Tab-separated table of C-alpha atoms in Angstrom:
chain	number	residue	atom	x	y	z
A	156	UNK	CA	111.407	35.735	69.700
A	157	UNK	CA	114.237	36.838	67.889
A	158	UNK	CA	115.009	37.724	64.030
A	159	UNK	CA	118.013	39.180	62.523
A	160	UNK	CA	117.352	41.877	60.240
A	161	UNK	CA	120.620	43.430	58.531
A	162	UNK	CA	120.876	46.506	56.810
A	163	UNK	CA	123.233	49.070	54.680
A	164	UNK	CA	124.276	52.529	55.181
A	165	UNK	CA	127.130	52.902	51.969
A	166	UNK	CA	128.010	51.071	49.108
A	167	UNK	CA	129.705	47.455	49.464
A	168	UNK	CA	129.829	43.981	47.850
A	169	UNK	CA	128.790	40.572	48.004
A	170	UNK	CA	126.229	40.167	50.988
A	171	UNK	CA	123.638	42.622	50.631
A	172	UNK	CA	121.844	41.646	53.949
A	173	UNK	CA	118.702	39.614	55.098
A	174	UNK	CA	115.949	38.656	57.630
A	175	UNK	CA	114.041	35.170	58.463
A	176	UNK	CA	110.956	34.964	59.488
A	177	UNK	CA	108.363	32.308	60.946
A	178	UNK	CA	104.895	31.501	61.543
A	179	UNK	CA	103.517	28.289	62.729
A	180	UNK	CA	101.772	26.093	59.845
A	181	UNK	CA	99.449	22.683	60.531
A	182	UNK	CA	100.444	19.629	61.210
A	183	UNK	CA	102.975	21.058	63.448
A	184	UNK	CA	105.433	22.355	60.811
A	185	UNK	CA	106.397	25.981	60.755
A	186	UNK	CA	107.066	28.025	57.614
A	187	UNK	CA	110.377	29.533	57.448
A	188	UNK	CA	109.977	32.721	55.466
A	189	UNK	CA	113.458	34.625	54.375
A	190	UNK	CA	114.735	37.331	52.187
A	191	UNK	CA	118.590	37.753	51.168
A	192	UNK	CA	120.353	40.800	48.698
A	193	UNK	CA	123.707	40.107	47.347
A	194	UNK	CA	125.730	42.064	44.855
A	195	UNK	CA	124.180	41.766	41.396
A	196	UNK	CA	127.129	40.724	39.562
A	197	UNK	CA	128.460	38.359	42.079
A	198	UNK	CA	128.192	34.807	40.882
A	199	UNK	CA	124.324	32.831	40.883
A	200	UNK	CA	122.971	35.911	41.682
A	201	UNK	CA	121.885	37.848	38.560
A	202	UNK	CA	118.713	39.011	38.128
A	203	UNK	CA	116.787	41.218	35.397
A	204	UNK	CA	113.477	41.791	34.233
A	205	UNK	CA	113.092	38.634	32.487
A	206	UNK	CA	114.213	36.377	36.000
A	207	UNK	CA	111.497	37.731	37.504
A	208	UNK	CA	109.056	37.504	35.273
A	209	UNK	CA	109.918	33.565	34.087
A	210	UNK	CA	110.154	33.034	38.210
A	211	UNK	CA	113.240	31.887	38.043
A	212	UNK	CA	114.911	30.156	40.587
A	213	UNK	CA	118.275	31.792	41.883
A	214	UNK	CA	120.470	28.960	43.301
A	215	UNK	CA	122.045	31.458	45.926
A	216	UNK	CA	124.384	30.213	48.083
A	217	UNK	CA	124.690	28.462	51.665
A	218	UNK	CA	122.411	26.627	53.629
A	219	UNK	CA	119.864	27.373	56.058
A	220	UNK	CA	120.950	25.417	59.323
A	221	UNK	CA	119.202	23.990	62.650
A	222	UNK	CA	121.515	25.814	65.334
A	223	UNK	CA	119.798	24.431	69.231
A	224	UNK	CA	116.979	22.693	69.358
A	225	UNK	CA	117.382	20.313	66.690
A	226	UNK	CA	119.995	18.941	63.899
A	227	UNK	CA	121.069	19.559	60.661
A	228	UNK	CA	120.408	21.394	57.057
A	229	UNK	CA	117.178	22.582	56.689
A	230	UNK	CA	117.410	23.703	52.839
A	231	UNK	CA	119.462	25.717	50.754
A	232	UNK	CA	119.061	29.330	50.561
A	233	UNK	CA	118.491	29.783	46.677
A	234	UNK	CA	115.286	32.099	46.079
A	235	UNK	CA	113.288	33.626	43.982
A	236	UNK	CA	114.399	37.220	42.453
A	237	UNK	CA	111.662	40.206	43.338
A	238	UNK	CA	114.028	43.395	42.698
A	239	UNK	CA	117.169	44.322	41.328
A	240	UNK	CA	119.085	47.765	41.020
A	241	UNK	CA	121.375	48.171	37.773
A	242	UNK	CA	122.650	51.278	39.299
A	243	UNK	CA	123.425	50.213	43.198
A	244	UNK	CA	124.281	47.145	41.796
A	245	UNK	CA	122.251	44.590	44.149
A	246	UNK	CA	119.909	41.694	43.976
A	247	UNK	CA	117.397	40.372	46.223
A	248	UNK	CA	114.563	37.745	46.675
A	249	UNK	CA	112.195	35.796	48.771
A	250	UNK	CA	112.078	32.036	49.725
A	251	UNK	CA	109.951	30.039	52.283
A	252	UNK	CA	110.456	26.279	53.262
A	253	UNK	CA	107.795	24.098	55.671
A	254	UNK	CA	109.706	22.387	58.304
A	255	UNK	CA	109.010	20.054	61.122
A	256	UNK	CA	111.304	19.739	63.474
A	257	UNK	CA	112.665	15.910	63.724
A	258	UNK	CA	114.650	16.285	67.431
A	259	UNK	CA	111.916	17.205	70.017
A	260	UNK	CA	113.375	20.165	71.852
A	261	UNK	CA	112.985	20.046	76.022
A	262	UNK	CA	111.776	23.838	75.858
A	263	UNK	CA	109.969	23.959	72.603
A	264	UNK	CA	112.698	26.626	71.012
A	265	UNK	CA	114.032	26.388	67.904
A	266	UNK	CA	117.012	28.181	66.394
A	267	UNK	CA	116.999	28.417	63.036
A	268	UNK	CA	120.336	30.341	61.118
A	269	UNK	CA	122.075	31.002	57.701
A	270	UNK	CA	125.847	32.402	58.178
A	271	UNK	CA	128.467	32.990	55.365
A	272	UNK	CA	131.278	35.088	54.037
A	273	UNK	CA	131.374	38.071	52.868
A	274	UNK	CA	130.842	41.764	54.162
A	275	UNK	CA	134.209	43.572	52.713
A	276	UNK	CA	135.060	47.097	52.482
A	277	UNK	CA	134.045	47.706	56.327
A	278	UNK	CA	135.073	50.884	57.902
A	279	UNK	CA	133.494	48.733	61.412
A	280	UNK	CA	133.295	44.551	61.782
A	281	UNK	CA	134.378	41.437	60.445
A	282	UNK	CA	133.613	39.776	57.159
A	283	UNK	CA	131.443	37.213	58.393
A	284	UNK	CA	128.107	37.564	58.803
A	285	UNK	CA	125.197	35.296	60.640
A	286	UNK	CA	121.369	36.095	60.441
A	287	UNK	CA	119.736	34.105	63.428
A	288	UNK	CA	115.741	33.175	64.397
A	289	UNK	CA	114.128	31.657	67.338
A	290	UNK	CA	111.292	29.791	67.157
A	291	UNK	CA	109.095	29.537	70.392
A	292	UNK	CA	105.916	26.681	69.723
A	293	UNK	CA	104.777	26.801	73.250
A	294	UNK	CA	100.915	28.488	72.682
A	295	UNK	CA	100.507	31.755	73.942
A	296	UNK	CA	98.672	32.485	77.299
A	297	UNK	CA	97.417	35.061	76.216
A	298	UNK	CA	95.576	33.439	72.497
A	299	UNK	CA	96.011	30.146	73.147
A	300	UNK	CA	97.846	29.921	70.276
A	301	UNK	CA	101.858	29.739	68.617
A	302	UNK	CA	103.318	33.068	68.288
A	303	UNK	CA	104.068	34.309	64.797
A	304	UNK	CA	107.197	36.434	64.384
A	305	UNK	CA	107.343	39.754	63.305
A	306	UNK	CA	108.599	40.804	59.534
A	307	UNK	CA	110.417	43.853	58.332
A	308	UNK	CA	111.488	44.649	54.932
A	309	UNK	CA	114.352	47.569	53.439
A	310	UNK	CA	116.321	47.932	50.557
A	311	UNK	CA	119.707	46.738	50.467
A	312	UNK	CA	121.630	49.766	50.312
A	313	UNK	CA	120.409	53.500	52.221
A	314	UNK	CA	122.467	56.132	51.022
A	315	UNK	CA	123.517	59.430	53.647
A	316	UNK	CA	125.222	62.141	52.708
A	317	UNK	CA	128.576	62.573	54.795
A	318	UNK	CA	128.634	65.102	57.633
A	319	UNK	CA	124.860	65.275	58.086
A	320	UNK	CA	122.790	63.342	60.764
A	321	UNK	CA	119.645	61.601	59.624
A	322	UNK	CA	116.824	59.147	61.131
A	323	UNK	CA	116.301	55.987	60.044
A	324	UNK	CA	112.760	54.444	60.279
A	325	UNK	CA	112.708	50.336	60.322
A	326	UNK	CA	109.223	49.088	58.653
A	327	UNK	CA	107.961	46.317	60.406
A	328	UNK	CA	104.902	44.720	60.696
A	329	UNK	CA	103.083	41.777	63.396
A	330	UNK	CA	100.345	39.401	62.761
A	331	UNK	CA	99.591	39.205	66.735
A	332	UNK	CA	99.547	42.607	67.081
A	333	UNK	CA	102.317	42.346	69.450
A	334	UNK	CA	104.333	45.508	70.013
A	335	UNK	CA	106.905	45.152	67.894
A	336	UNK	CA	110.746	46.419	69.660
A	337	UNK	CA	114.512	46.635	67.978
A	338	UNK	CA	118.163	45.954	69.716
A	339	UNK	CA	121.532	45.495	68.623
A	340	UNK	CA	122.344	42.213	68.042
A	341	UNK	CA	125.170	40.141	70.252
A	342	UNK	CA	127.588	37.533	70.259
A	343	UNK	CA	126.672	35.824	73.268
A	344	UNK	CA	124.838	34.108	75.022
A	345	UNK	CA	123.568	32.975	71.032
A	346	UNK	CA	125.685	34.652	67.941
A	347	UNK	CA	123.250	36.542	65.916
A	348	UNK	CA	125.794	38.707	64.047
A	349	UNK	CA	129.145	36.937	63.814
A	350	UNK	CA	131.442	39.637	61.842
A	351	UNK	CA	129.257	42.263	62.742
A	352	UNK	CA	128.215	42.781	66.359
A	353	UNK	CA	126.742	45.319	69.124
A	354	UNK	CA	126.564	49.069	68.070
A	355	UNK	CA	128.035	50.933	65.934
A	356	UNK	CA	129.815	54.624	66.660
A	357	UNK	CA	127.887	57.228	64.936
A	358	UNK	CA	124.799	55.950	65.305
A	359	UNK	CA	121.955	55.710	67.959
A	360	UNK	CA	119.325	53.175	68.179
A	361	UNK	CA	115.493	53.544	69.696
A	362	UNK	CA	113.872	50.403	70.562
A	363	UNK	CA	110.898	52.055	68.541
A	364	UNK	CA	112.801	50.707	65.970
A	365	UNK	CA	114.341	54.522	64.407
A	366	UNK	CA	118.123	54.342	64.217
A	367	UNK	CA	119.804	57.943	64.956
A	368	UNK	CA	122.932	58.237	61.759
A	369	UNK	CA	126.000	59.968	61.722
A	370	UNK	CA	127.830	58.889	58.682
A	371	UNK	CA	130.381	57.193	57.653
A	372	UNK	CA	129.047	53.627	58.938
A	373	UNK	CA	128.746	50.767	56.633
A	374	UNK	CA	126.376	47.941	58.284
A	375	UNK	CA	124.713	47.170	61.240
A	376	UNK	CA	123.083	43.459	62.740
A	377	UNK	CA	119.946	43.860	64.315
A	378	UNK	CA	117.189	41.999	66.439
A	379	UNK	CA	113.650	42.389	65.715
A	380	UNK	CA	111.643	41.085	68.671
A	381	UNK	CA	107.782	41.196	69.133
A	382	UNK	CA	106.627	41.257	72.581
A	383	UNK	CA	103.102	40.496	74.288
A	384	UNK	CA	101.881	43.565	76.189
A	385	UNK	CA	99.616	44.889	78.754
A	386	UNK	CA	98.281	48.190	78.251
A	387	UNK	CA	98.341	49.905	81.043
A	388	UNK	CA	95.172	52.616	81.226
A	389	UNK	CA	93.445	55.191	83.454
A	390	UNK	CA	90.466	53.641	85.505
A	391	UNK	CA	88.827	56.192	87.866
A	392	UNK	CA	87.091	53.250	89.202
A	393	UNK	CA	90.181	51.310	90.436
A	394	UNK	CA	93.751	52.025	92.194
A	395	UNK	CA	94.644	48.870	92.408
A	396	UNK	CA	98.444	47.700	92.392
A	397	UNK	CA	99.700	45.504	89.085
A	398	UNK	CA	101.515	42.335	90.500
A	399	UNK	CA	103.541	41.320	87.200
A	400	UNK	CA	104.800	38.210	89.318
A	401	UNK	CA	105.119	36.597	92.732
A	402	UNK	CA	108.597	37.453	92.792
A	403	UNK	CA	108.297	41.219	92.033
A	404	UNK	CA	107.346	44.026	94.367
A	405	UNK	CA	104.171	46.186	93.333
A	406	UNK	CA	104.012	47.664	90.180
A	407	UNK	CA	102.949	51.009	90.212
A	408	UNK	CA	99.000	51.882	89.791
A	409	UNK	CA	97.460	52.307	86.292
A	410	UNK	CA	96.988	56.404	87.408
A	411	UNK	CA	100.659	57.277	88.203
A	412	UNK	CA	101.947	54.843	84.941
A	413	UNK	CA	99.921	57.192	82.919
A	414	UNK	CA	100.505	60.230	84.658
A	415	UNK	CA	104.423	59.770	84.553
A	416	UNK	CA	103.794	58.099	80.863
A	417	UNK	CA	102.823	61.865	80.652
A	418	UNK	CA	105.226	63.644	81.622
A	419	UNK	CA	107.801	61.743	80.108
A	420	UNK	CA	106.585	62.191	76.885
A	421	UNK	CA	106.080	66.002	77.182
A	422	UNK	CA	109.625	66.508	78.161
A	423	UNK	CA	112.414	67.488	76.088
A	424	UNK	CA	114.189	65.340	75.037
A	425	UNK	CA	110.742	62.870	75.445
A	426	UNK	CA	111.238	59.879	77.610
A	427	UNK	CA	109.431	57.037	76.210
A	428	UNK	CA	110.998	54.100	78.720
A	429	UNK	CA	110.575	54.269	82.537
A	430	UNK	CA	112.070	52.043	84.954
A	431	UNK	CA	109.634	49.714	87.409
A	432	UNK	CA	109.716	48.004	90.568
A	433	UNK	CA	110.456	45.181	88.907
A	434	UNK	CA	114.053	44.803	87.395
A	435	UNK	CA	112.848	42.103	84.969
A	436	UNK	CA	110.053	44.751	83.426
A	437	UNK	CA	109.883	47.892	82.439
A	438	UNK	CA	107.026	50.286	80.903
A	439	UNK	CA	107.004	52.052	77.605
A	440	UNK	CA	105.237	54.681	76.636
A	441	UNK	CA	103.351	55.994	73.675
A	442	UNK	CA	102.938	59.393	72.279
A	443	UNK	CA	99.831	59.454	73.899
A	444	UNK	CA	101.652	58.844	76.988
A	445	UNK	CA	99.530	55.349	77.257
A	446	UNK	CA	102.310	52.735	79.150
A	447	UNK	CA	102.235	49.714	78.743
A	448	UNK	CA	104.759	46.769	80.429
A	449	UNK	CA	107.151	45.210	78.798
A	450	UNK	CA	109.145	42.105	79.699
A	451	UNK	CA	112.724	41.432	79.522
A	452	UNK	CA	113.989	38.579	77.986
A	453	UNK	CA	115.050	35.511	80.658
A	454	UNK	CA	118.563	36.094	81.974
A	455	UNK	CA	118.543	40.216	81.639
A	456	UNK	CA	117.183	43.139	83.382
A	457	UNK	CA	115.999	46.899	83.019
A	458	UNK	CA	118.652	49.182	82.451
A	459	UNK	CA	117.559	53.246	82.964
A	460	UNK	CA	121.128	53.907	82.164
A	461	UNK	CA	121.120	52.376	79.038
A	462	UNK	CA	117.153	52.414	78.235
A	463	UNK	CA	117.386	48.878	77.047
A	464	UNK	CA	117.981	45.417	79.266
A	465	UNK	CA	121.389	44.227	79.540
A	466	UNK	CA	122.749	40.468	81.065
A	467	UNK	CA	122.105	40.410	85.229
A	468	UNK	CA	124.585	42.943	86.899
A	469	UNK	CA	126.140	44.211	84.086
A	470	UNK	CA	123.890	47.649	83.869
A	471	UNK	CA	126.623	49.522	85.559
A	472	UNK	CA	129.694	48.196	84.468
């Protein structure tokens, strides 16, 4: 599942950043949940003390569009002002919509996206920018039940001194108590980030969603994905092999996951990825050196190189 979270690292203007969120709803709708930031100042956008109190509407700008899986405007992205910064100069607020899907889709995904101009000032990227969801409604295996995506939240604008390297630590939070993972966003095979794609120089990103700085950067797109899990434990009473699929070799048993879970994490620099049998999974571990496997999206594979999954055949080039 895939949402678009976008963030800040120095001062700029206009689009502050955003994320979109979902959750399945009865009567099979789905609520759309999404927050925006735009430069105070800038046109429909002004909020104060006394907009959020009345609950006053902001009429933003833009529309929220179907992108694959079905057609059309779903609503436009106007919102309701929560905070506002006289000093950073920025505004930001919540909206939801229901929505029921009108085009049945052959594999029950959605893509949901709101896309606009303008980033400016950008020492890295384009103007444009694109915030992007997926919706999955197949049930779960696992529940029995539609997936709910994860959420984040930050402020519009982080501020780093120049010269000096700093972590970044992305708040996020899962109603499935999925393990919740962060990438880069990309322009293909699905544009989730439009002016502002793949990494940035400078800056280092851990799927445990803390971003490595190095100043000066200005924004970066990113994926939020939530991922159903198996932990992967130490059972005296078994060595059996984990199978993850008829098409994979042997896993590795639950003892040497957690034993090389283990060691990874003792090391220096800790290793919290390990590659498996399987290119299509991979484990991650936990301080506690507890693994536990981890898919990779359709189409892509483990990468030890890179310590993320990359398209088929394209982890060494």
């Amino acid at each position: 599942m895939i949402h678009v979270l976008y963030f800040q690292l120095v001062e700029s203007s206009h689009f502050r950043g955003g994320f979109i969120s979902w959750k399945p709803t009865e009567n099979n709708q789905i609520e759309i949940n999404y927050r925006v930031a735009f430069r105070r100042s800038a046109s429909s956008h002004m909020c104060d003390e006394t907009t959020i109190d009345n609950g006053t509407i902001n009429s933003g700008e833009g529309t929220l569009q179907c992108l694959k899986g079905c057609i059309g405007s779903i609503t436009t992205m106007s919102y309701y002002c929560t905070d506002f910064s006289d000093t950073e100069e920025w505004t930001t607020g919540t909206n939801s919509i229901k929505y029921n899907p009108s085009a049945a889709s052959s594999d029950n995904l959605y893509h949901f996206g709101f896309t606009g101009c303008c980033w400016i000032n950008l020492v890295e990227g384009g103007s444009n920018w694109m915030m992007r969801t997926t919706a999955d409604l197949n049930k779960r295996k696992d529940t029995g039940k539609i997936n709910s995506s994860p959420i984040s939240a930050m402020q519009p604008i982080v501020r780093f001194n120049y010269g000096c390297d700093y972590t970044l630590k992305i708040p996020v939070s899962d109603d499935d108590g999925d393990v919740v993972r962060c990438r880069w966003s990309t322009k293909t095979p699905n544009d989730e980030c439009s002016g502002v794609c793949e990494t940035l120089s400078g800056a280092y990103l851990e799927e445990q969603l803390i971003i490595w700085v190095n100043p000066p950067i200005r924004h970066a797109t990113l994926v939020v994905d939530d991922h159903v899990v198996k932990q992967v434990t130490d059972n005296p009473e078994s060595d059996a092999v984990i199978v993850l699929n008829p098409s994979c070799s042997a896993f590795k048993t639950p003892e040497k996951v957690r034993t090389k879970c283990t060691e990874a994490v003792a090391a220096v620099p800790p290793l919290f990825y390990l590659e498996s049998s399987c290119p299509s999974h991979f484990v991650q571990c936990n301080e506690l050196g507890i693994g536990y496997i981890m898919p990779c999206a359709p189409g892509t594979e483990w990468c030890q190189q890179k310590l993320t999954c990359v398209h088929l055949g394209s982890c060494k080039t």
